Short mmCIF file of C-alpha atoms in Angstrom, two decimals:
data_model
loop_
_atom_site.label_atom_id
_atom_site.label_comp_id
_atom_site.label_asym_id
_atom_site.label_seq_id
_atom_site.Cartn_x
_atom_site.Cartn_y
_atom_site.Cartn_z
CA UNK A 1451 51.54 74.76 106.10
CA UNK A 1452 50.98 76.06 109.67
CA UNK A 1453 53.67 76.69 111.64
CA UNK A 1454 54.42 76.88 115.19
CA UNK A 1455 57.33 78.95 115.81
CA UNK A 1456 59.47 79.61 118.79
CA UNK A 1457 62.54 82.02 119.47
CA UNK A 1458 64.47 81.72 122.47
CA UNK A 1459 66.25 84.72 123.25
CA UNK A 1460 67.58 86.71 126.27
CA UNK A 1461 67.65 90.91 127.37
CA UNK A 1462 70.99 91.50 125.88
CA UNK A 1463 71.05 89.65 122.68
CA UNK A 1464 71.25 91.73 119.60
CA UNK A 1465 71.40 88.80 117.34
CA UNK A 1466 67.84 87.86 118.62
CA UNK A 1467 66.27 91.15 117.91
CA UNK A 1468 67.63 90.37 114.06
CA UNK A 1469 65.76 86.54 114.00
CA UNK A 1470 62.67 88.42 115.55
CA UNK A 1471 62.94 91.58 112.41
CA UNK A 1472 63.29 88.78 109.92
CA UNK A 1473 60.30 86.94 111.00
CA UNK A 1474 58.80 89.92 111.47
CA UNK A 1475 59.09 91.34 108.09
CA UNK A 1476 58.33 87.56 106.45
CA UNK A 1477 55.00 88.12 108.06
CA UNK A 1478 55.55 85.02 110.79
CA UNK A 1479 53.73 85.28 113.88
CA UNK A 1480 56.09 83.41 116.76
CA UNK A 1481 56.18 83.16 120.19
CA UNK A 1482 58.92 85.11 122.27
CA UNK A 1483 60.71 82.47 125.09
CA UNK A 1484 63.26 85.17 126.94
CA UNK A 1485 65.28 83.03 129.02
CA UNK A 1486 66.14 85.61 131.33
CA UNK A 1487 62.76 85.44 132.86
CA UNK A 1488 62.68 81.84 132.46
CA UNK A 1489 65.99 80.40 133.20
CA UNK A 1490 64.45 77.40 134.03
CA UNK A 1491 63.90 76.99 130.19
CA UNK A 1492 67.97 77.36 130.00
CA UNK A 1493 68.43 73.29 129.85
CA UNK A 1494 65.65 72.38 127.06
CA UNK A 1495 67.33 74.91 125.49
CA UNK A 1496 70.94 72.97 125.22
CA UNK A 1497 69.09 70.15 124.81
CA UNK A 1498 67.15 71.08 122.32
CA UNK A 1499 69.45 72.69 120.42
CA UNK A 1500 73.29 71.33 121.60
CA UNK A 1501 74.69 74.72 121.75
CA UNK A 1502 75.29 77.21 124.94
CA UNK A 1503 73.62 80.21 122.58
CA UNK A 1504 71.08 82.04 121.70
CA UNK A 1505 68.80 82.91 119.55
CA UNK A 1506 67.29 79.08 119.14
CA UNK A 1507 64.48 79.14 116.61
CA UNK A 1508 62.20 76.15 116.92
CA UNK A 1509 59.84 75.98 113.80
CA UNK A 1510 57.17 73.05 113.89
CA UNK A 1511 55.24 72.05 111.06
CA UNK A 1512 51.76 70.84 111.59
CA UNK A 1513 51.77 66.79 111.17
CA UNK A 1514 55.54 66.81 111.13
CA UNK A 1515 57.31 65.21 114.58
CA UNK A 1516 60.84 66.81 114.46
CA UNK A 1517 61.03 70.14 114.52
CA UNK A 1518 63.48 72.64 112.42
CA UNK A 1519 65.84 74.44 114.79
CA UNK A 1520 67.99 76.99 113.99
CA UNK A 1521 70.60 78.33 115.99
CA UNK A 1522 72.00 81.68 115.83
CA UNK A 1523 71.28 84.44 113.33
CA UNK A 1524 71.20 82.54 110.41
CA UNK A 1525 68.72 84.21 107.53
CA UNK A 1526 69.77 81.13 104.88
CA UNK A 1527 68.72 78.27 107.30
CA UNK A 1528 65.77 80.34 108.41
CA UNK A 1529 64.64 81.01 104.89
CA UNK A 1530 64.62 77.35 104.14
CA UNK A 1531 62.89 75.88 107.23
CA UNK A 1532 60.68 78.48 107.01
CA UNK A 1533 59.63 76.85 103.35
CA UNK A 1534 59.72 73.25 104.24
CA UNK B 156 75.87 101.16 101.86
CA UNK B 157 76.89 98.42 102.74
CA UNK B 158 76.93 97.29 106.24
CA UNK B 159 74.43 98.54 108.88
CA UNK B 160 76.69 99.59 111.73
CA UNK B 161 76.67 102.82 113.79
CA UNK B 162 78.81 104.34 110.84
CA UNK B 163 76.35 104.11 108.23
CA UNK B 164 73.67 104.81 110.05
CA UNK B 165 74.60 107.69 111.37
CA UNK B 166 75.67 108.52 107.21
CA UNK B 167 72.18 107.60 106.27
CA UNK B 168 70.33 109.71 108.81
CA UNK B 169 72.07 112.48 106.68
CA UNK B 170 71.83 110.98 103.44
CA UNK B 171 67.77 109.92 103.87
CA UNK B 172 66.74 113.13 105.49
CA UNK B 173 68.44 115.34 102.33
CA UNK B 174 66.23 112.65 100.15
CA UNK B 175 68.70 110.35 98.60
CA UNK B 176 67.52 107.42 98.46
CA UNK B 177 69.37 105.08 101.01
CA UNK B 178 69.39 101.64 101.12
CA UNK B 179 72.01 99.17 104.10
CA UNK B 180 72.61 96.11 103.19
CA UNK B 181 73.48 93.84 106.44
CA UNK B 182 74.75 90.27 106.53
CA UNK B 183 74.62 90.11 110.32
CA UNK B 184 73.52 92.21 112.98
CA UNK B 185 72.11 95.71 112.66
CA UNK B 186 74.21 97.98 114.90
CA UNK B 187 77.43 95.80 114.39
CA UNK B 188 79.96 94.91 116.72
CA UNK B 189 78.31 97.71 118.86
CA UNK B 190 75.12 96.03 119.31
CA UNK B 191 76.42 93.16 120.94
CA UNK B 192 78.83 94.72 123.15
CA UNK B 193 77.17 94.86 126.89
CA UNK B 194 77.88 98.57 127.64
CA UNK B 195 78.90 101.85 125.84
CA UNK B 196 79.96 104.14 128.30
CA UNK B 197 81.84 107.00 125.99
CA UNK B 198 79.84 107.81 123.71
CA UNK B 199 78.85 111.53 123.90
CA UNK B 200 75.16 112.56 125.10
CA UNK B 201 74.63 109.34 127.47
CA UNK B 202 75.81 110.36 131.10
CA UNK B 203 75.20 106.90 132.36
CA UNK B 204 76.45 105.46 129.48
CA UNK B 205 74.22 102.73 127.50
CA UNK B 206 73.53 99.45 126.42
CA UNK B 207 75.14 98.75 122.81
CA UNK B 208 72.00 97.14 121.79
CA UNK B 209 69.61 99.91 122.68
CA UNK B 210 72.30 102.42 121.51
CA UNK B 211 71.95 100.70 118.06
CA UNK B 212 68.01 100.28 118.14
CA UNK B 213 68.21 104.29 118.26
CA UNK B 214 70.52 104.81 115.52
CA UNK B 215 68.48 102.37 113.38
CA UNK B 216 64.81 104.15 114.32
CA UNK B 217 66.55 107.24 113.58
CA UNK B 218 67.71 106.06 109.98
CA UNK B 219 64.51 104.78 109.33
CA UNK B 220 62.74 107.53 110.90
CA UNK B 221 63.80 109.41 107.46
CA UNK B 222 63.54 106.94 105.61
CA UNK B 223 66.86 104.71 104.97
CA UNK B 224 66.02 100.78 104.12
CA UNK B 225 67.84 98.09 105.92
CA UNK B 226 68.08 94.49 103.42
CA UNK B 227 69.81 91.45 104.66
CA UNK B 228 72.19 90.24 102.32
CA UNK B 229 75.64 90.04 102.09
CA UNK B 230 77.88 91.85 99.47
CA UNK B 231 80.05 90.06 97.08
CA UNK B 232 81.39 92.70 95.27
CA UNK B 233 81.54 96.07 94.34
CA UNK B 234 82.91 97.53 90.82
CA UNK B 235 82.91 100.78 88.99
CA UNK B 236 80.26 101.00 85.92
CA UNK B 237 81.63 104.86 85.07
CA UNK B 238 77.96 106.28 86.64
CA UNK B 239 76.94 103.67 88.37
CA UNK B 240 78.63 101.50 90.37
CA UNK B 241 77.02 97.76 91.11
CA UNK B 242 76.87 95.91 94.06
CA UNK B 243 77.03 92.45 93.46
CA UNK B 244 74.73 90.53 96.53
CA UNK B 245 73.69 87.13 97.08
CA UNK B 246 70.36 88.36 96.36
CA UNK B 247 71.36 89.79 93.15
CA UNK B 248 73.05 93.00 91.80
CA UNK B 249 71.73 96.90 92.65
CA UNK B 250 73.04 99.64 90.39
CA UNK B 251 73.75 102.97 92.52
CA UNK B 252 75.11 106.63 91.93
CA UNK B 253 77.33 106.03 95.48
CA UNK B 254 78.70 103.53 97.61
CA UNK B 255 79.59 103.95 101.70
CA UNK B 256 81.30 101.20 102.79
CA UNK B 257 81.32 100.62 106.55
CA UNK B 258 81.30 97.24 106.97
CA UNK B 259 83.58 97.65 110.24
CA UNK B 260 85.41 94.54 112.14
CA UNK B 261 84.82 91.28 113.09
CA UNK B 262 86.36 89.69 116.21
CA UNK B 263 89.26 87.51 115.55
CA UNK B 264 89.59 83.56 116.00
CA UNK B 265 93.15 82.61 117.79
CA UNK B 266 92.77 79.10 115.86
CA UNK B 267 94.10 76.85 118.33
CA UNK B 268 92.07 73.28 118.56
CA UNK B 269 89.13 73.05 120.12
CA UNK B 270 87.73 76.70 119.09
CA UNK B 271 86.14 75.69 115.71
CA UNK B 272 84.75 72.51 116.90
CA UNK B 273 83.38 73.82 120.16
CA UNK B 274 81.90 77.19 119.02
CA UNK B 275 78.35 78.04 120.31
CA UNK B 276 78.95 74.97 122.69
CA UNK B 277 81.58 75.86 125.28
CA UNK B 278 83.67 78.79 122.91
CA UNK B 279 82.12 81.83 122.22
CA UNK B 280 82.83 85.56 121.13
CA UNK B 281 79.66 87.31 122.25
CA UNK B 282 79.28 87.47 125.99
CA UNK B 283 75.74 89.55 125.88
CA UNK B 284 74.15 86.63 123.74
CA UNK B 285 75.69 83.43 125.75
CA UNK B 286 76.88 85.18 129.41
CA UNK B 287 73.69 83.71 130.63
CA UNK B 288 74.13 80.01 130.12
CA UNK B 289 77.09 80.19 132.43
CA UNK B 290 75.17 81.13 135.70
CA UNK B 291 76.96 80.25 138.88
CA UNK B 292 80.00 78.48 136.38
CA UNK B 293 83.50 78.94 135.93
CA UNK B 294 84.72 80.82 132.82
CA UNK B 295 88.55 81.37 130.53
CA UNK B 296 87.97 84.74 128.56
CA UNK B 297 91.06 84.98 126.19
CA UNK B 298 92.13 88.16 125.77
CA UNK B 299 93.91 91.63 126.88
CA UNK B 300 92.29 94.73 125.12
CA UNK B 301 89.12 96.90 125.74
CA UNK B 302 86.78 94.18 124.42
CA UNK B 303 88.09 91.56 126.51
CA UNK B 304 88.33 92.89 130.04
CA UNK B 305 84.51 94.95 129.45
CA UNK B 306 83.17 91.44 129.00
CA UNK B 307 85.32 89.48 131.36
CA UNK B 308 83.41 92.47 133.99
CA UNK B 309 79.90 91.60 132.22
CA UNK B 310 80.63 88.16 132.78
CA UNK B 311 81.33 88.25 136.40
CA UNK B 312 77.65 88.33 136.66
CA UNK B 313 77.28 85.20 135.74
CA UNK B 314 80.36 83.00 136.49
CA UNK B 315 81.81 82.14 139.89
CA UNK B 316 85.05 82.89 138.63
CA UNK B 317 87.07 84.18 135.32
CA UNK B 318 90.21 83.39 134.19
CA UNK B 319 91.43 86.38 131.92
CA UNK B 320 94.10 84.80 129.69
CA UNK B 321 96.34 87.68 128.64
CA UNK B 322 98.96 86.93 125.59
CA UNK B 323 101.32 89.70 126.96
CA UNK B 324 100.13 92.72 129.06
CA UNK B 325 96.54 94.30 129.57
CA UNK B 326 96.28 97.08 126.96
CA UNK B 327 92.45 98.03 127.99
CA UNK B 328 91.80 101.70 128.65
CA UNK B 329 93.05 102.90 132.55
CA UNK B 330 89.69 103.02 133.69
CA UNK B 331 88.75 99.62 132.63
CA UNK B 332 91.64 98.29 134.52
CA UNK B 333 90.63 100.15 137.28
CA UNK B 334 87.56 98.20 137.27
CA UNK B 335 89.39 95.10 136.41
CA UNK B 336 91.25 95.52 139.73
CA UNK B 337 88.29 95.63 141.70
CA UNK B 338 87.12 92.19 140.54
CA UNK B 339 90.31 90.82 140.81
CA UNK B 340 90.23 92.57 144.64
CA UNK B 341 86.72 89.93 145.03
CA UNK B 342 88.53 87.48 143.63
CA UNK B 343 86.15 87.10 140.70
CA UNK B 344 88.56 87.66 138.43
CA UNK B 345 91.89 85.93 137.97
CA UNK B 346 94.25 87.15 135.28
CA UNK B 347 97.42 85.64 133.93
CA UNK B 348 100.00 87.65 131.87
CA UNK B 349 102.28 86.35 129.37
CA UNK B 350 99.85 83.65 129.05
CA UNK B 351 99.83 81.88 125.43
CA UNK B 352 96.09 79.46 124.85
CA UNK B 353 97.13 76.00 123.21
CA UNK B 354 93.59 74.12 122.99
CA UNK B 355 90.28 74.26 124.35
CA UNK B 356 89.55 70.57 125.73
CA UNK B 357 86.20 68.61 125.75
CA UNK B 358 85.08 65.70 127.41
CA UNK B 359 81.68 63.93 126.09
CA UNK B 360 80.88 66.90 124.09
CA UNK B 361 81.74 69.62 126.98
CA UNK B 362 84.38 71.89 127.13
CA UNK B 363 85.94 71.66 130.15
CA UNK B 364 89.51 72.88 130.42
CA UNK B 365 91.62 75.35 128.53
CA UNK B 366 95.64 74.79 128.42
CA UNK B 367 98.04 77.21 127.95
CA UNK B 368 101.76 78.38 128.31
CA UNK B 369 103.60 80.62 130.75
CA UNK B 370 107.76 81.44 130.71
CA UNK B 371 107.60 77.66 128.37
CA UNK B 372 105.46 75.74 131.45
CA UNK B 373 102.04 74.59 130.49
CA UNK B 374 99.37 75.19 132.61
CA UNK B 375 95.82 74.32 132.54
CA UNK B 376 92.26 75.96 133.35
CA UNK B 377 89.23 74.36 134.51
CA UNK B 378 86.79 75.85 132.88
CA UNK B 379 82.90 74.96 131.95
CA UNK B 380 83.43 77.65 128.91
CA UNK B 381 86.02 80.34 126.66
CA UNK B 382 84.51 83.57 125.77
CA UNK B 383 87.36 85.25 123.18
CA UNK B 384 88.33 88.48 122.47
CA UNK B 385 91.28 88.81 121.07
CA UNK B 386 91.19 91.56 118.61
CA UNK B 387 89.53 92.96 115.07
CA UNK B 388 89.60 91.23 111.69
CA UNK B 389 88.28 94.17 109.42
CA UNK B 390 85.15 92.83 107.06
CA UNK B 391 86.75 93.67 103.64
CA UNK B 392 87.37 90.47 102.08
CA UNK B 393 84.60 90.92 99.80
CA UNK B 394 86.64 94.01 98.10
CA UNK B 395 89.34 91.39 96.83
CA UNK B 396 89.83 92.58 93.22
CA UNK B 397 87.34 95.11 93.13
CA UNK B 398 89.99 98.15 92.95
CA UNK B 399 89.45 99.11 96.18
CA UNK B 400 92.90 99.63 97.66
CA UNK B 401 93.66 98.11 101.48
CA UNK B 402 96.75 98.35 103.80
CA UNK B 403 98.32 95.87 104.69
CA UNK B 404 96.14 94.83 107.57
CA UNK B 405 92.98 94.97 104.95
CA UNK B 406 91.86 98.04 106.21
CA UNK B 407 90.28 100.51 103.20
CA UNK B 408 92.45 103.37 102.09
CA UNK B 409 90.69 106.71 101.59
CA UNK B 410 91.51 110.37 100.99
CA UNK B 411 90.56 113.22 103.82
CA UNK B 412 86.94 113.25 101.66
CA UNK B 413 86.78 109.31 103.02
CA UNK B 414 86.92 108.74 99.02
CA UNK B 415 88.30 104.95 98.14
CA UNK B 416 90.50 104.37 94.85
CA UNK B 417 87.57 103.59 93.35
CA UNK B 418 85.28 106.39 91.65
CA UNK B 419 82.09 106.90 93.74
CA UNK B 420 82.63 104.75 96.42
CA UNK B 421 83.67 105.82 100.08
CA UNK B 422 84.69 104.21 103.08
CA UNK B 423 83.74 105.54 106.88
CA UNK B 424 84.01 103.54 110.77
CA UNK B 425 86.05 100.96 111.63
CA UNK B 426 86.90 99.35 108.34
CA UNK B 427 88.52 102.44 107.70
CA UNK B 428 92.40 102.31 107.35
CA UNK B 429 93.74 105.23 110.08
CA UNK B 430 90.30 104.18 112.04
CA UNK B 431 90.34 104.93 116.40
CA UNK B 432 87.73 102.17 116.18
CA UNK B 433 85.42 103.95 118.45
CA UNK B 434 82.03 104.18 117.95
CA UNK B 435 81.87 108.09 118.52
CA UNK B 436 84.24 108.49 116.10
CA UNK B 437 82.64 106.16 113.38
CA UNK B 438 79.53 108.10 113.77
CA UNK B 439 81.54 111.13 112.79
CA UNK B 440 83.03 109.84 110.01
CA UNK B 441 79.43 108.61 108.56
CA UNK B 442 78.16 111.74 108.72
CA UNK B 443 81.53 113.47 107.27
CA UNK B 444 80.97 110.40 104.48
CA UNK B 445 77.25 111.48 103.89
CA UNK B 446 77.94 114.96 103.12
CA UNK B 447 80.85 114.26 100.80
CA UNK B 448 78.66 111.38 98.59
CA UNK B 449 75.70 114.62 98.53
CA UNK B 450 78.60 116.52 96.79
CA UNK B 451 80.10 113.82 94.98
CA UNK B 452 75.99 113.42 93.88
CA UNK B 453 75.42 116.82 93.14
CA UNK B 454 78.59 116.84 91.06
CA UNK B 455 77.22 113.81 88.60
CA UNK B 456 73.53 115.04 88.76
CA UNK B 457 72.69 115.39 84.79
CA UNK B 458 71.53 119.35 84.38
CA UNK B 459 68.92 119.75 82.02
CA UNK B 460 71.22 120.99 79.34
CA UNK B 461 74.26 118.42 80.02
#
């Protein structure tokens, strides 16, 4: 199924660069939100999400309304939203 | 090995570039705790110092460079097989000649209320992932040692103001004090010594205030979030019954070869017990670990007429 997937991450965040390798090497294109040049992106963010961290992977399924969001480096819950 | 921190990376730039086949297995973040820390400052061969996460994007592209893999999965177990030894992961079980194990530390939890329930919204332990959400903000970092006052600095360029909770006296190195005083000087910084947390607080979801104890008066912080640091928890309880021995803070025993108790399998960086937990000298140690597996592998190699 297509997917639309987002990572929010900022400069310093190692545990982005590992949600970014894993997609990477799963062969999932994604789109990159770094919320040091957007800050203004910071609030959707808790919203979205409920948590003050980052990474935030948004993955949205084509036809499906709520979106699967991961937060933090979390390869188990990545695996499986990436397979809904 | 197991673990992908600048110990065993630095042991498999040695052990990939002599051709022995090197995988890492990683359960978290490549580069360990030294990827997520903001600055490294002594480590040899940087005059400016640098940033822990591009300090561990080297070490990895130089452990790739000759070839070393790097898995996610976490390790379960380890146990001698006489020539092999297997690695039990939650992917499954690998059969190897050698095992490094350099899993290092993770930071502590100080398990008052509020920490569990609030973490990754208002409590946090990594300052370079979550610093930014608390632009122009007040902040509690909890904490005394070289981890906590380094990020209580990082975060001053964030929050309006700190306050560094100290459980009995600043034990960071001199010239992180120094630099401690000069925030305090700007009044960024406020610490408080002798200082025991009770609970992180929360109102509609939001943590708001941190109490605490001083001389048996409790006191409270207004805060909008806790960063804390309060010490290492070494990464070995997947070694529970395996043979490998610990001391009695869990950190691996191992001989001046970095050998373990059990056959084949070493230990190297911070997990190590007798450790400086500096990453300068966990390098070292991976590479003194990497040349002692190539002669504990050249030892079991099968000769032709064996």
């Amino acid at each position: 199924m297509a997917k639309n997937i987002t990572v929010y991450t900022t400069n310093t965040c190692a545990y982005c660069a590992m949600v970014k390798r894993y997609l990477d090497t799963k062969g999932h294109a994604y789109k990159v939100v770094n919320l040091d040049e957007y800050p203004d992106q910071r609030q959707k963010v808790i919203e979205m999400s409920g948590a003050q961290t980052v990474p935030v992977t948004v993955i949205e399924n084509a036809g499906s309304d709520a979106p699967n969001i991961t937060v933090g480096w979390n390869p188990g819950k990545l695996a499986a939203a990436l397979a809904a | 090995m197991v673990g992908a921190g600048p110990s065993s990376l630095a042991a498999a730039v040695y052990t990939a570039r002599e051709d022995i086949e090197t995988l890492l297995l990683e359960k978290s973040v490549i580069g360990g705790l030294a990827a997520i820390t903001d600055k490294v400052d002594n480590y040899p061969g940087f005059s400016q110092g640098i940033e822990g996460l591009k300090l561990a994007e080297q070490l990895q592209a130089q452990a790739e460079r000759f070839g070393a893999k790097i898995d996610f999965a976490e390790v379960l177990g380890v146990s001698d097989e006489g020539e092999y030894r297997i690695v039990k992961t939650d992917g499954g079980d690998i059969k190897t000649r050698a095992v490094l194990i350099a899993t290092g530390s993770d930071y502590k939890k100080i398990g008052v209320p509020g920490e569990a329930e609030y973490y990754g919204k208002g409590v946090h332990y990594c300052a370079t992932c979550d610093g930014a959400f608390y632009r122009d903000k007040r902040l509690v970092v909890i904490g005394g040692g070289n981890s906590a006052v380094q990020e209580a600095l990082f975060l001053t360029r964030f929050a309006t103001h700190i306050d560094l909770l100290v459980r009995s006296s600043i034990k960071a190195s001199e010239v992180l004090q120094h630099d401690l005083q000069a925030a305090v000087d700007k009044g960024k910084i406020t610490v408080h010594l002798e200082t025991h947390t009770g609970e992180i607080v929360a109102e509609n979801g939001r943590v708001t205030k941190v109490t605490g104890t001083k001389d048996g008066v409790k006191t409270e912080f207004m805060t909008d979030g806790v960063f804390i640091f309060v010490g290492l928890l070494p990464n070995t309880h997947f070694l529970e019954g395996s043979g490998v021995d610990l001391d009695e803070v869990g950190l691996i025993k191992t001989d001046e070869k970095l050998r373990t108790s059990l056959p084949g399998v070493f230990a190297s960086g911070d997990v190590r017990s007798g450790a400086t937990m500096q990453i300068a000298s966990a390098v070292g140690e991976g590479a003194t670990a990497a040349l002692n597996i190539r002669e504990f592998l050249e030892n079991k190699k099968p000769t032709l007429y064996s």
